[in-house]
Short mmCIF file of C-alpha atoms in Angstrom, two decimals:
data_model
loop_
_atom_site.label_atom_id
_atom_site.label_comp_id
_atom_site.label_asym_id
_atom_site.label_seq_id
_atom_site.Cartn_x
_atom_site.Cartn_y
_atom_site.Cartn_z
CA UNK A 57 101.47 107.14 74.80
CA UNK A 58 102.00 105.04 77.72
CA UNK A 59 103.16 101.43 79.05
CA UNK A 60 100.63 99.45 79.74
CA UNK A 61 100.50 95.94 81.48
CA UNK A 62 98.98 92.66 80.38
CA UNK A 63 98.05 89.02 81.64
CA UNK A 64 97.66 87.01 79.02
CA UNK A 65 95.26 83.65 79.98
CA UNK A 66 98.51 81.39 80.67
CA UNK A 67 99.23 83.74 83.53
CA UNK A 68 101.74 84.81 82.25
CA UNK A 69 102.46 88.88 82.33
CA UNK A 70 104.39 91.50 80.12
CA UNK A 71 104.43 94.97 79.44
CA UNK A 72 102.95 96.56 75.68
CA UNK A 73 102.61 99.91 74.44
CA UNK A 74 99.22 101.53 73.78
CA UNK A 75 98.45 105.01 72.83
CA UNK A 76 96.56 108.00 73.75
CA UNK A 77 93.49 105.97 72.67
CA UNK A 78 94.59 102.64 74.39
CA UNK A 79 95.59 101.12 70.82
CA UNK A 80 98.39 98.71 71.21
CA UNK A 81 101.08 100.32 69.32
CA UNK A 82 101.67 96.81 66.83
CA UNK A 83 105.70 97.26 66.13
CA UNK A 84 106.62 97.64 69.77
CA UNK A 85 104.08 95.00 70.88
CA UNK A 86 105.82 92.25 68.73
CA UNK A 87 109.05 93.55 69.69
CA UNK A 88 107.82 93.07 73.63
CA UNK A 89 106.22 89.94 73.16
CA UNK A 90 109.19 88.05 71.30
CA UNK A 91 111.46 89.65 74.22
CA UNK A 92 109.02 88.36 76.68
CA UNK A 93 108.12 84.62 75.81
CA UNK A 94 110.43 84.18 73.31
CA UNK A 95 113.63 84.95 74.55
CA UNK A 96 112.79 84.39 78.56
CA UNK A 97 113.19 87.76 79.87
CA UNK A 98 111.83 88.73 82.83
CA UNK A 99 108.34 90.96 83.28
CA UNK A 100 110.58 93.96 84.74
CA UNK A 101 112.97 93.98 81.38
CA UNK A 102 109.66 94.26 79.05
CA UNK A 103 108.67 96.97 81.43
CA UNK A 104 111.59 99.16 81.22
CA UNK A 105 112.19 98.54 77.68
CA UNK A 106 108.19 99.77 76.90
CA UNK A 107 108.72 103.04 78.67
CA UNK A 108 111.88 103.87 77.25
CA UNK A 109 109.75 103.22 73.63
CA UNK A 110 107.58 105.42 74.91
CA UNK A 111 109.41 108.31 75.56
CA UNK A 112 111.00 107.63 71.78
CA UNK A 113 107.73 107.70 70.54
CA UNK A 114 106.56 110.89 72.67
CA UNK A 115 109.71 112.43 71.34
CA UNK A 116 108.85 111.64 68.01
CA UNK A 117 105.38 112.59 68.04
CA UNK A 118 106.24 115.91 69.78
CA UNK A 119 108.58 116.62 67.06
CA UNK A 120 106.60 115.63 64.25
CA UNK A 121 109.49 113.11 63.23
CA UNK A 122 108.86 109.59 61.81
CA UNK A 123 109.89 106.89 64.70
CA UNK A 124 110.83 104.86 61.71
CA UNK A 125 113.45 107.54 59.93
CA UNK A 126 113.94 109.27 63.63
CA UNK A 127 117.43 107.74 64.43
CA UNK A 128 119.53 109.80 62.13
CA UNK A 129 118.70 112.40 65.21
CA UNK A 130 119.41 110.27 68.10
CA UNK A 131 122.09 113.25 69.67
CA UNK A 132 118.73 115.42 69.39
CA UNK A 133 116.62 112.64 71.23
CA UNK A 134 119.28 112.55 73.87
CA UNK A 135 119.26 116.06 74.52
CA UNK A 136 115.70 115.95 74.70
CA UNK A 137 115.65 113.13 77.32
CA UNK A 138 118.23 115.23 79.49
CA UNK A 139 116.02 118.10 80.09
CA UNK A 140 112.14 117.02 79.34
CA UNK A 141 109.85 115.97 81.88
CA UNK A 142 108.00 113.36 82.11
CA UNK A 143 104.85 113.21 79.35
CA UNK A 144 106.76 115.75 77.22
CA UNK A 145 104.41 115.41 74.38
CA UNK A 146 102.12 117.98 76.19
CA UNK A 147 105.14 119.63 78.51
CA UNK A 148 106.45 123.37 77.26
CA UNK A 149 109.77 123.51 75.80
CA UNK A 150 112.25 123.59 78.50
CA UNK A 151 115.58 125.86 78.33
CA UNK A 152 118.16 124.68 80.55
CA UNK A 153 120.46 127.40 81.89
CA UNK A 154 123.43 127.39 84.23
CA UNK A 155 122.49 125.97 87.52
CA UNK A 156 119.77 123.60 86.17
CA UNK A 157 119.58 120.14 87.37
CA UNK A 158 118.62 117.26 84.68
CA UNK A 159 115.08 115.83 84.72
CA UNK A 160 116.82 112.15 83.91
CA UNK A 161 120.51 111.29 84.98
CA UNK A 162 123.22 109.42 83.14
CA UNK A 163 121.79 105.99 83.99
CA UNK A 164 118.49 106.52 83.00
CA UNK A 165 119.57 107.84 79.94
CA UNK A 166 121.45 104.98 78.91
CA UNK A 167 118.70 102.39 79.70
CA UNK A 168 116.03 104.01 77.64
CA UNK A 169 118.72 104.49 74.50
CA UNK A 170 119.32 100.93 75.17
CA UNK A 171 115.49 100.05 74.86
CA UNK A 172 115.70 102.16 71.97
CA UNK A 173 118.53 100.30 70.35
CA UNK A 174 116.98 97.12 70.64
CA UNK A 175 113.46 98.11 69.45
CA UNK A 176 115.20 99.71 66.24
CA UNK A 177 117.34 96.64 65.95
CA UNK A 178 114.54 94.31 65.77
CA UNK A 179 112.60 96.28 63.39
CA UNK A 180 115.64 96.64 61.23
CA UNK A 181 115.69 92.67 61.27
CA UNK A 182 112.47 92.30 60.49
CA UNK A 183 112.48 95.09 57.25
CA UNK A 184 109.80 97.72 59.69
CA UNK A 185 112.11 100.10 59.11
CA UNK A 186 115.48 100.58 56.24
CA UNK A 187 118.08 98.59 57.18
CA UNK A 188 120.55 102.68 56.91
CA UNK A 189 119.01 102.70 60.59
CA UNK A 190 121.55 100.29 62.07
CA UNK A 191 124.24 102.78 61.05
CA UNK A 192 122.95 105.17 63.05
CA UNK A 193 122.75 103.39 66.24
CA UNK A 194 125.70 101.47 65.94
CA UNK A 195 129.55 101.83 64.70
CA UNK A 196 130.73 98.81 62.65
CA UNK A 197 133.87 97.45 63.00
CA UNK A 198 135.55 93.95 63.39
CA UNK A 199 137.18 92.30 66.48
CA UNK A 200 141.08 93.10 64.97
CA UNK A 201 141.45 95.87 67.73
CA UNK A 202 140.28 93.51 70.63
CA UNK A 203 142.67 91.46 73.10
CA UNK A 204 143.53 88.22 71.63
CA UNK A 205 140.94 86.19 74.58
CA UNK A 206 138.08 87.94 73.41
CA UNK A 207 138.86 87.33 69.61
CA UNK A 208 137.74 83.94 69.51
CA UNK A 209 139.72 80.81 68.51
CA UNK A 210 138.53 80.72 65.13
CA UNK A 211 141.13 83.48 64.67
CA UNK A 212 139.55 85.07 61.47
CA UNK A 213 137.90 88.51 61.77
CA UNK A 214 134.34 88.90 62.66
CA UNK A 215 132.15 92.15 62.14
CA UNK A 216 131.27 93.69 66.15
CA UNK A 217 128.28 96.17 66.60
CA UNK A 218 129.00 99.33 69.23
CA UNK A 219 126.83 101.69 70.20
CA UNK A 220 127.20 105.30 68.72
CA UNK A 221 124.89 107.06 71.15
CA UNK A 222 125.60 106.28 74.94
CA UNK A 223 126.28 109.06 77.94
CA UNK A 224 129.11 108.84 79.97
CA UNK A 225 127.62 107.43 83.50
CA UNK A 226 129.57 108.43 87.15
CA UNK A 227 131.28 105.73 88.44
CA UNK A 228 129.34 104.63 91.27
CA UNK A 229 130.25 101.37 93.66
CA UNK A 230 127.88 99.59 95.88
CA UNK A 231 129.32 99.15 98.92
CA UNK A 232 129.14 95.78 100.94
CA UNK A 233 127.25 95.69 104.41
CA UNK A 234 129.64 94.95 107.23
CA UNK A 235 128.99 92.24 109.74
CA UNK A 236 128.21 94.87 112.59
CA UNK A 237 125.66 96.50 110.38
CA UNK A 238 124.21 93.43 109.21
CA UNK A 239 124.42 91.93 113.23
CA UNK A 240 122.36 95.10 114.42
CA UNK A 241 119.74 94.54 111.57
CA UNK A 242 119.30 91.08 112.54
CA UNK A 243 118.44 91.76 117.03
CA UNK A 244 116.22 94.34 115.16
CA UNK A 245 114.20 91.92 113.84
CA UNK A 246 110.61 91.79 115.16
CA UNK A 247 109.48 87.98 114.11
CA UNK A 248 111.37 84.71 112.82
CA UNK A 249 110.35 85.41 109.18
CA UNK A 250 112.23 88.94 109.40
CA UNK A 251 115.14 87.23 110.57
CA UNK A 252 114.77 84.40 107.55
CA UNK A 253 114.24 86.81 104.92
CA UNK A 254 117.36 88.99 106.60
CA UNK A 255 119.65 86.03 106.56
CA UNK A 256 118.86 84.48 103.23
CA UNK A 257 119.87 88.08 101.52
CA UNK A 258 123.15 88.45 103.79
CA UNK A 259 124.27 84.59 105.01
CA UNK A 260 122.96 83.28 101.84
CA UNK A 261 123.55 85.97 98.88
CA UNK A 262 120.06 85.56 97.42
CA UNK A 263 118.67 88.24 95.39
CA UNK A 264 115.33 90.20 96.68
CA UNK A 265 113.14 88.80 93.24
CA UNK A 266 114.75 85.37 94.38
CA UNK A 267 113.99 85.29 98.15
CA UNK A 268 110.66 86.27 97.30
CA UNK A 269 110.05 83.16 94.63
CA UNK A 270 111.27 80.49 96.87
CA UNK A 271 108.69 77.58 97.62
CA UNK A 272 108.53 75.72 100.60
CA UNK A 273 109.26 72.54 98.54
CA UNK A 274 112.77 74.68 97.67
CA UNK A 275 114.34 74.24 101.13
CA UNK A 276 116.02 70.64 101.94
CA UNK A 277 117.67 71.14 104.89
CA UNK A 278 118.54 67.48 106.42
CA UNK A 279 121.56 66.47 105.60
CA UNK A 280 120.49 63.46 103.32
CA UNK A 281 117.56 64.48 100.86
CA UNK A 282 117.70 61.55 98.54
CA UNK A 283 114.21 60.17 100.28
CA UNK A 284 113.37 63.97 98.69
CA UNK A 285 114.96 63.02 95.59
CA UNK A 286 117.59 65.25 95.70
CA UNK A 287 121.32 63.94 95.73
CA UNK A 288 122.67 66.91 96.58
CA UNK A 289 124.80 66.52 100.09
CA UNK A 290 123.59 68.89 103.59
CA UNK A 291 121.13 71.47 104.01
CA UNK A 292 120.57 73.64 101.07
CA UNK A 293 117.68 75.60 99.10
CA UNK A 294 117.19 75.41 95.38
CA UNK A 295 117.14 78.61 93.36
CA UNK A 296 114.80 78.45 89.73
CA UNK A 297 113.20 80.98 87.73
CA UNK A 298 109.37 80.37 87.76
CA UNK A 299 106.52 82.71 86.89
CA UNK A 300 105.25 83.45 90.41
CA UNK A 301 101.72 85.67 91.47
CA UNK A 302 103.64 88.02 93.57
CA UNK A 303 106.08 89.29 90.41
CA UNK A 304 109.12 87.97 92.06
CA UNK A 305 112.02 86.62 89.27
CA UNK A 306 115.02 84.84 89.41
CA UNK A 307 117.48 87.28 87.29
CA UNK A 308 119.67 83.56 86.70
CA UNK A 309 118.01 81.35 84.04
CA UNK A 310 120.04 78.54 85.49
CA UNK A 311 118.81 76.55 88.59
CA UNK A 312 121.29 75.73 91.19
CA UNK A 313 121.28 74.72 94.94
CA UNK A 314 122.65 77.22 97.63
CA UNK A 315 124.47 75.84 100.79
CA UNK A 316 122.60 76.90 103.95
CA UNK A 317 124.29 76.97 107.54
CA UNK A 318 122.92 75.84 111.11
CA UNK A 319 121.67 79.65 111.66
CA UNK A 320 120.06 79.66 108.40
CA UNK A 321 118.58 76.02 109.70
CA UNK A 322 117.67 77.78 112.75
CA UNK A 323 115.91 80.13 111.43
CA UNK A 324 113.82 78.34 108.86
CA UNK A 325 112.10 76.29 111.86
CA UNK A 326 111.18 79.21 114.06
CA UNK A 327 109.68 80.75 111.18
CA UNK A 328 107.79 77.38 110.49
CA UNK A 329 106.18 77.56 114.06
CA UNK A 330 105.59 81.29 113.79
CA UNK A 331 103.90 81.32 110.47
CA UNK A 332 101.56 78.04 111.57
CA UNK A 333 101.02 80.01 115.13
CA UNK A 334 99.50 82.95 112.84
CA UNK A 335 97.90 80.80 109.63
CA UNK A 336 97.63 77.31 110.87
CA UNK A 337 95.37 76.87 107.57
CA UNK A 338 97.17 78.42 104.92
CA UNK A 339 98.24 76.21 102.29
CA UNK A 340 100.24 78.47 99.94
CA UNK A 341 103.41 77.23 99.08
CA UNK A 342 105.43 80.19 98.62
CA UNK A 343 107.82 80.45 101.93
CA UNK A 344 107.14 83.65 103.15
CA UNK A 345 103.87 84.96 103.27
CA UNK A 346 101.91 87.98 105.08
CA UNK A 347 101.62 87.22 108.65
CA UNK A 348 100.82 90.37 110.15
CA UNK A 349 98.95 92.92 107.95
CA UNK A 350 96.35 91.84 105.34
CA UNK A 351 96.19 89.89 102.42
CA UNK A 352 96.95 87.27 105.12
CA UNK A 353 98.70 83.92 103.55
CA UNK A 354 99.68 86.02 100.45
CA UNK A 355 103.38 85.81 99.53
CA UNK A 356 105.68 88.79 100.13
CA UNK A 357 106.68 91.09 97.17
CA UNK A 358 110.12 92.25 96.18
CA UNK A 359 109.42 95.94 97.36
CA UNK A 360 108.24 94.72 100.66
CA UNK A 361 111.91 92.79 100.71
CA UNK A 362 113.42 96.18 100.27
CA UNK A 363 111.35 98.23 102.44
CA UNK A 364 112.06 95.91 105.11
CA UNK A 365 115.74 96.43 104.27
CA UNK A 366 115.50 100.02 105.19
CA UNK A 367 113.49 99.85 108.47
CA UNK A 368 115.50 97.61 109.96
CA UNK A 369 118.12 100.23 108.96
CA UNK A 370 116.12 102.89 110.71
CA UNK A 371 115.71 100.69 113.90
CA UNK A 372 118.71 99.86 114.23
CA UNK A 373 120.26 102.98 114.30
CA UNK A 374 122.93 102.59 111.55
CA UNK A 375 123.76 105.82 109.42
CA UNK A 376 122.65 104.80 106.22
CA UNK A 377 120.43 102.68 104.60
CA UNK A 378 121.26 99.15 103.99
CA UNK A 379 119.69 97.86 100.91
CA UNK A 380 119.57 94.16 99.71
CA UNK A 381 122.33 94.41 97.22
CA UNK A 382 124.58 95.41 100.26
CA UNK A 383 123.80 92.40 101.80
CA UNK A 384 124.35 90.41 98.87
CA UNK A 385 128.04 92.25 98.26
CA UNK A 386 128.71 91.40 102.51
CA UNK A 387 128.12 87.28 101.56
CA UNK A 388 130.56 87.85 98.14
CA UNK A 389 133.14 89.56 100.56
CA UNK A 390 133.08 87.01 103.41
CA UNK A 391 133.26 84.07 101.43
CA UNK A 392 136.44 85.96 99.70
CA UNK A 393 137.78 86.92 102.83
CA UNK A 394 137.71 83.60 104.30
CA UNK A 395 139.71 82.05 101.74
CA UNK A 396 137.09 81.38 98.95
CA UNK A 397 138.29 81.48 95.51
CA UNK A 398 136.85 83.46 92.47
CA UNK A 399 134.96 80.47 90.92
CA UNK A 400 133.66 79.46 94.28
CA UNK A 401 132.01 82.53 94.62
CA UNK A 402 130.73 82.57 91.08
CA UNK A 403 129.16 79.32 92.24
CA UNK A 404 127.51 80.55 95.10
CA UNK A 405 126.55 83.71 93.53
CA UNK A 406 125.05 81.26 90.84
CA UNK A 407 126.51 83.78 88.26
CA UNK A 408 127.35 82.43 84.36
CA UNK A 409 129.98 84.77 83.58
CA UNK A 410 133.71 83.95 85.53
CA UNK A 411 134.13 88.02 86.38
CA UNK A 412 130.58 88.86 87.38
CA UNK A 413 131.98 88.45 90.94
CA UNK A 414 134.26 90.39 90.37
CA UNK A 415 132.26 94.34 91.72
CA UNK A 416 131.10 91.76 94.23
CA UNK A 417 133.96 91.34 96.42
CA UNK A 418 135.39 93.80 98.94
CA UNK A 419 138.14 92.27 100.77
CA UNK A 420 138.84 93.35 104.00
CA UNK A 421 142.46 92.78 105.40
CA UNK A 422 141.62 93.24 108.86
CA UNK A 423 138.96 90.47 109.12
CA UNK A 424 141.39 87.02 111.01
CA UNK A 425 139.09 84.97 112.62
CA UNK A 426 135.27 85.78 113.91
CA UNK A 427 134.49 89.29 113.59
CA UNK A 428 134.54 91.75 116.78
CA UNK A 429 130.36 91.35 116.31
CA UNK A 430 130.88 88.13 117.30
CA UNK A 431 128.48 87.24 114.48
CA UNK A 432 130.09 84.04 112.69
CA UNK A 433 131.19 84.15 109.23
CA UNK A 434 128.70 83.13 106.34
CA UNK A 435 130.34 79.87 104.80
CA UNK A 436 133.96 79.14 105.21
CA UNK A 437 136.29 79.12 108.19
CA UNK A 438 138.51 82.53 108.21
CA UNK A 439 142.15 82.28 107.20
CA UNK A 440 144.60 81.59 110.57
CA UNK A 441 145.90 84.03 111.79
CA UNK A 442 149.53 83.32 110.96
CA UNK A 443 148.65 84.08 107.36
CA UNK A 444 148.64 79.92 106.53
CA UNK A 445 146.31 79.33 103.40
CA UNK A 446 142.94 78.29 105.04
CA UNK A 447 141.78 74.90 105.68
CA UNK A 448 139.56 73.28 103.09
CA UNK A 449 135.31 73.67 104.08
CA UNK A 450 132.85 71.14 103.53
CA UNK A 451 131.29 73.85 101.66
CA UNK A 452 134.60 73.47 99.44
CA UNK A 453 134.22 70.10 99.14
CA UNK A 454 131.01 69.81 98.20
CA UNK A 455 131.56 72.11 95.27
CA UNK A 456 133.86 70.27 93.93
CA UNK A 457 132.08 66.94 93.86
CA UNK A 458 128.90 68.08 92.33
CA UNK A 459 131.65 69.58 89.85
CA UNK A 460 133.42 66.15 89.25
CA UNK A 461 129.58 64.43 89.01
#
């Protein structure tokens, strides 16, 4: 039993289970497919949700249990998944004693019992397996017991699914990248599309899957684009999720324009001389492409995103590793710090929800004016330093108008 990849003849790409014999397992294909082109989730999601079916159906198989009846035994699966390597059909038995360290941690626990959930869920719905199953993986109760904002202005009482089965996870916080680490990254930079794809995670707050996806027809950067067709005021990119060769995803469904800055400007044309200095021919649309090692003109990946995270890290000299993420949390925290309220960061952030900023920001009360890196803040002008509520941006502005259009 294993995940398995496939194209279909649009292009388009999900993940599918297939077993020992490379049959498609036909329940948790459906259940993939209506996830994947049906409900618009990204390639990655079908992926992780096929191997945690997998190691369900390993499980099952290994214990000669029916996947359909299995649930009733979820604490068993659980215990299973804590101490069973990986293709545990055909592993020995393992006996955990004091000392031992877990083959999977909390997290990955909880994301393949979450896979699991929704696999069970959706065969429950569509009468694959008795509908008892849904008491197994979830308590049922209604909404009386929650806070009076999240119970709806209907104000009757609605029936709420929990999960039973879910292990208590270590509370972990990503920590923000501060301006001198970010600065350092940056004069480590050995070519203009380093320094781009640097600045767009930590001036800009794009994610990795995003930076990756963006087009050259994305970036608008006069400061009047209407002969571009685009109303929107000043130099800015456009963010939208779009099937693209190199796997890259927007995590948003919604499209919005970012704000860019005259560095960000800066740095967009000297990576348009470097990249037609290297590939004066290539045509490829995508905005960062391999320059230096081969396939030549190709767009960059994700993982190359990240790996360039971490050896800028290295060549800098900084103590730790600075991942994307931690550049994306340094944009949240500047924009905060400089006097950017919670829905103007939500708007940057391009986030739906009005509190997914919230593990985003981490203020700093030291930070009055530029930094001691001398390295300029990402959007806003910093609060005075007599503590006077800061001066309205253009960014600020802006915001608000394309709010009020």
């Amino acid at each position: 039993m294993r995940a398995f990849r496939v194209v279909l003849p649009s292009g388009t790409r999900y993940w599918t289970v297939v077993d020992d014999d490379f049959e498609v397992v036909r329940e948790a294909d459906r259940f993939l497919r209506e996830i994947r082109l049906a409900r618009g989730r990204a390639e990655t999601t079908t992926k992780a949700y096929a191997e945690g079916i997998v190691l369900f159906l390993r499980w099952c198989v290994a214990t000669g249990r029916d996947w359909r009846t299995a649930a009733r035994e979820m604490g068993l699966f659980m215990l299973w998944l804590k101490w069973t390597p990986g293709h545990g059909g055909n592993a020995p038995v393992i006996v955990p004693g004091p000392g031992t360290k877990p083959v999977r941690g909390e997290i990955r626990v909880n994301k393949v019992l979450t896979a699991v959930r929704m696999f069970l869920l959706y065969a429950v719905t569509n009468k694959m397996v008795p509908t008892w199953v849904l008491e197994q993986i979830y308590e049922i109760g209604d909404t009386r017991d929650l806070p009076e904002e999240a119970q709806g202005e209907s104000g009757g009482m609605r029936l709420r699914l929990r999960a039973r089965h879910r292990v208590q996870e270590p509370e972990t916080d990503i920590d923000r990248a501060s301006d001198e680490e970010v600065v350092a990254m940056f004069l480590a930079c050995r070519s203009a599309r380093d320094r781009l794809t640097l600045l767009l995670l930590s001036r800009v707050g794009l994610r990795p899957g995003q930076v990756a996806g963006l087009r050259r027809s994305d970036s608008h950067l006069l400061m009047d684009s209407r002969p571009l067709g685009c109303d929107i005021e000043g130099a800015h990119v456009h963010v939208a999720r779009r099937q693209n060769e190199n796997g890259a995803w927007s995590k948003s469904k919604k499209a919005w324009a970012m704000p860019v800055d005259f560095l960000v400007v800066q740095a967009f044309d000297q990576y348009a001389l470097e990249r037609h200095e290297h590939l004066p021919s290539c045509d490829s649309d995508f905005l960062l492409v391999n320059l230096f090692r081969p396939p030549y003109g190709k767009p960059v990946t994700t993982d190359a995103i990240g790996e360039l995270c971490e050896s800028l890290s290295r060549r800098a000299g900084l103590g730790r590793v600075i991942t994307p993420r931690m550049c994306r949390h340094a944009m949240a925290s500047n924009v905060a710090d400089a006097g950017g309220s919670l829905d103007e960061v939500q708007a940057l952030l391009g986030q739906k929800n009005p509190h997914s900023p919230s593990p985003y920001l981490h203020p700093s009360r030291t930070r009055c004016g530029m930094p001691s890196s001398g390295f300029p803040l990402p959007v806003c002008s910093s609060r005075a330093a007599t503590g006077d509520h800061p001066p309205r941006c253009r960014l600020r502005r802006r915001l608000r108008a394309r709010r009020a259009r």
